[in-house]
Amino acid sequence: MSNEYRHVLVAVDLTKDSHKVLERALPIAERNGAKLSIMHTLEPLGFAYGGDIPMDLTSIQDQLDDHAKHRLAEIADPHNVSAENQHVVVGMPDTEIHRFAEEHGVDLIVVGSHGRHGFALLLGSTSTGVLHGAKCDVLAVRVGKDGETDE
């Protein structure tokens, strides 16, 4: 059995801290000659509103999807992560991360682990969920430490 990682998955929340998470994963992938994929999970809009919505949210979901793809590219492109290795999926983050990892032979998942401020609350619980359900190694990169501003 090899000690090398073959496929590293970086799961990001598209905040400024995403760069730090990716930058921590890149040298690991390079040292191992591993493929690197980066993904962001969009929670379905219906879920946020209890699924009982009178209007059609498809176009709004599509706009969010396009925006997320654009933001992900802004993070990934400067590090030469090719477009086919950038993934935006809709669902619950830990579930989708596990599914992607199993379907694509991922052997290391890298996530950000935040303090509790703003949007980071989501990934705080996500990193815990990813760790508990993962069938491979998980690296939690400490980001957004107490006292840091969002600037």
Short mmCIF file of C-alpha atoms in Angstrom, two decimals:
data_model
loop_
_atom_site.label_atom_id
_atom_site.label_comp_id
_atom_site.label_asym_id
_atom_site.label_seq_id
_atom_site.Cartn_x
_atom_site.Cartn_y
_atom_site.Cartn_z
CA MET A 1 0.00 0.00 0.00
CA SER A 2 1.35 3.40 -1.01
CA ASN A 3 1.67 6.25 1.45
CA GLU A 4 1.14 8.78 -1.30
CA TYR A 5 -2.08 10.68 -1.91
CA ARG A 6 -3.42 10.32 -5.44
CA HIS A 7 -6.40 12.69 -5.41
CA VAL A 8 -6.74 15.71 -3.10
CA LEU A 9 -10.15 17.38 -2.78
CA VAL A 10 -10.25 20.96 -1.49
CA ALA A 11 -13.72 21.92 -0.22
CA VAL A 12 -14.18 25.70 0.06
CA ASP A 13 -16.92 28.10 1.15
CA LEU A 14 -15.83 30.88 -1.28
CA THR A 15 -14.87 33.32 1.50
CA LYS A 16 -11.45 35.01 1.48
CA ASP A 17 -10.16 32.10 3.59
CA SER A 18 -10.65 29.74 0.63
CA HIS A 19 -7.30 30.89 -0.79
CA LYS A 20 -5.53 29.82 2.40
CA VAL A 21 -7.18 26.39 2.35
CA LEU A 22 -6.20 25.85 -1.30
CA GLU A 23 -2.66 27.11 -0.68
CA ARG A 24 -2.25 24.56 2.11
CA ALA A 25 -3.43 21.73 -0.16
CA LEU A 26 -1.38 22.57 -3.26
CA PRO A 27 2.07 21.56 -1.99
CA ILE A 28 0.65 18.29 -0.63
CA ALA A 29 -0.78 17.48 -4.06
CA GLU A 30 2.47 18.53 -5.78
CA ARG A 31 4.70 16.46 -3.48
CA ASN A 32 2.56 13.40 -4.09
CA GLY A 33 2.02 13.97 -7.81
CA ALA A 34 -1.69 13.91 -6.98
CA LYS A 35 -4.65 15.25 -8.88
CA LEU A 36 -6.26 18.24 -7.17
CA SER A 37 -9.97 19.03 -7.33
CA ILE A 38 -11.68 22.01 -5.73
CA MET A 39 -15.39 22.14 -4.92
CA HIS A 40 -18.04 24.35 -3.40
CA THR A 41 -21.45 23.14 -2.30
CA LEU A 42 -24.48 25.39 -2.69
CA GLU A 43 -27.34 24.54 -0.37
CA PRO A 44 -30.56 24.23 -2.37
CA LEU A 45 -32.70 27.34 -1.94
CA GLY A 46 -35.82 25.33 -1.16
CA PHE A 47 -34.06 23.84 1.83
CA ALA A 48 -33.40 27.26 3.37
CA TYR A 49 -37.10 28.10 3.22
CA GLY A 50 -38.47 24.77 4.33
CA GLY A 51 -39.25 23.73 0.75
CA ASP A 52 -42.62 25.50 0.82
CA ILE A 53 -42.15 28.32 -1.67
CA PRO A 54 -44.85 29.76 -3.94
CA MET A 55 -42.45 31.03 -6.60
CA ASP A 56 -40.13 29.25 -8.97
CA LEU A 57 -36.59 29.47 -7.65
CA THR A 58 -34.91 27.82 -10.62
CA SER A 59 -33.64 31.06 -12.15
CA ILE A 60 -32.39 32.32 -8.77
CA GLN A 61 -30.65 29.00 -8.13
CA ASP A 62 -29.05 29.24 -11.59
CA GLN A 63 -27.81 32.76 -10.82
CA LEU A 64 -26.32 31.55 -7.51
CA ASP A 65 -24.74 28.64 -9.36
CA ASP A 66 -23.17 30.95 -11.95
CA HIS A 67 -21.93 33.31 -9.23
CA ALA A 68 -20.41 30.40 -7.28
CA LYS A 69 -18.65 29.09 -10.41
CA HIS A 70 -17.23 32.55 -11.06
CA ARG A 71 -16.00 32.92 -7.44
CA LEU A 72 -14.52 29.42 -7.48
CA ALA A 73 -12.63 30.23 -10.69
CA GLU A 74 -11.27 33.41 -9.06
CA ILE A 75 -9.83 31.25 -6.29
CA ALA A 76 -8.66 28.30 -8.41
CA ASP A 77 -7.42 29.89 -11.66
CA PRO A 78 -4.43 31.77 -10.17
CA HIS A 79 -3.18 28.41 -8.86
CA ASN A 80 -3.59 26.72 -12.25
CA VAL A 81 -6.42 24.43 -11.14
CA SER A 82 -8.04 23.59 -14.47
CA ALA A 83 -11.73 24.27 -15.09
CA GLU A 84 -12.57 20.56 -15.31
CA ASN A 85 -11.25 20.15 -11.74
CA GLN A 86 -13.46 22.96 -10.39
CA HIS A 87 -16.85 21.75 -9.19
CA VAL A 88 -19.95 23.52 -7.89
CA VAL A 89 -22.64 21.15 -6.65
CA VAL A 90 -26.01 21.69 -4.99
CA GLY A 91 -26.82 19.86 -1.77
CA MET A 92 -25.78 19.56 1.84
CA PRO A 93 -22.02 20.19 2.07
CA ASP A 94 -20.80 17.20 4.07
CA THR A 95 -23.01 14.77 2.11
CA GLU A 96 -21.86 16.11 -1.25
CA ILE A 97 -18.20 16.19 -0.22
CA HIS A 98 -18.37 12.53 0.85
CA ARG A 99 -20.18 11.56 -2.36
CA PHE A 100 -17.63 13.34 -4.55
CA ALA A 101 -14.75 11.78 -2.61
CA GLU A 102 -16.10 8.25 -3.03
CA GLU A 103 -17.05 8.66 -6.69
CA HIS A 104 -13.68 10.19 -7.67
CA GLY A 105 -11.24 8.15 -5.59
CA VAL A 106 -10.29 11.04 -3.31
CA ASP A 107 -7.86 10.00 -0.57
CA LEU A 108 -7.39 13.38 1.13
CA ILE A 109 -10.07 16.00 1.80
CA VAL A 110 -8.88 19.49 2.79
CA VAL A 111 -11.41 21.81 4.45
CA GLY A 112 -11.27 25.10 6.32
CA SER A 113 -12.09 25.04 9.99
CA HIS A 114 -13.26 28.43 11.19
CA GLY A 115 -13.84 30.32 14.32
CA ARG A 116 -17.47 31.37 14.62
CA HIS A 117 -18.03 34.53 12.61
CA GLY A 118 -20.43 35.35 9.84
CA PHE A 119 -20.79 32.91 6.98
CA ALA A 120 -18.08 30.74 8.55
CA LEU A 121 -20.69 29.18 10.84
CA LEU A 122 -21.68 26.96 7.92
CA LEU A 123 -18.24 25.53 7.33
CA GLY A 124 -17.61 25.21 11.06
CA SER A 125 -20.28 22.54 11.16
CA THR A 126 -19.33 21.28 7.71
CA SER A 127 -15.74 20.49 8.65
CA THR A 128 -17.00 18.44 11.60
CA GLY A 129 -19.50 16.60 9.39
CA VAL A 130 -16.85 15.92 6.76
CA LEU A 131 -14.51 14.47 9.36
CA HIS A 132 -17.14 12.13 10.82
CA GLY A 133 -18.36 10.62 7.58
CA ALA A 134 -15.14 10.50 5.58
CA LYS A 135 -13.59 7.21 4.46
CA CYS A 136 -10.25 8.92 3.79
CA ASP A 137 -7.91 11.36 5.52
CA VAL A 138 -9.22 14.85 6.30
CA LEU A 139 -7.03 17.91 6.82
CA ALA A 140 -8.75 20.80 8.62
CA VAL A 141 -6.93 24.05 7.90
CA ARG A 142 -7.34 26.60 10.68
CA VAL A 143 -8.69 29.83 9.21
CA GLY A 144 -10.38 33.00 10.46
CA LYS A 145 -8.78 32.93 13.90
CA ASP A 146 -10.30 35.01 16.65
CA GLY A 147 -9.31 38.64 16.41
CA GLU A 148 -8.82 38.61 12.66
CA THR A 149 -11.00 40.91 10.63
CA ASP A 150 -12.74 39.95 7.42
CA GLU A 151 -10.77 42.56 5.46
#
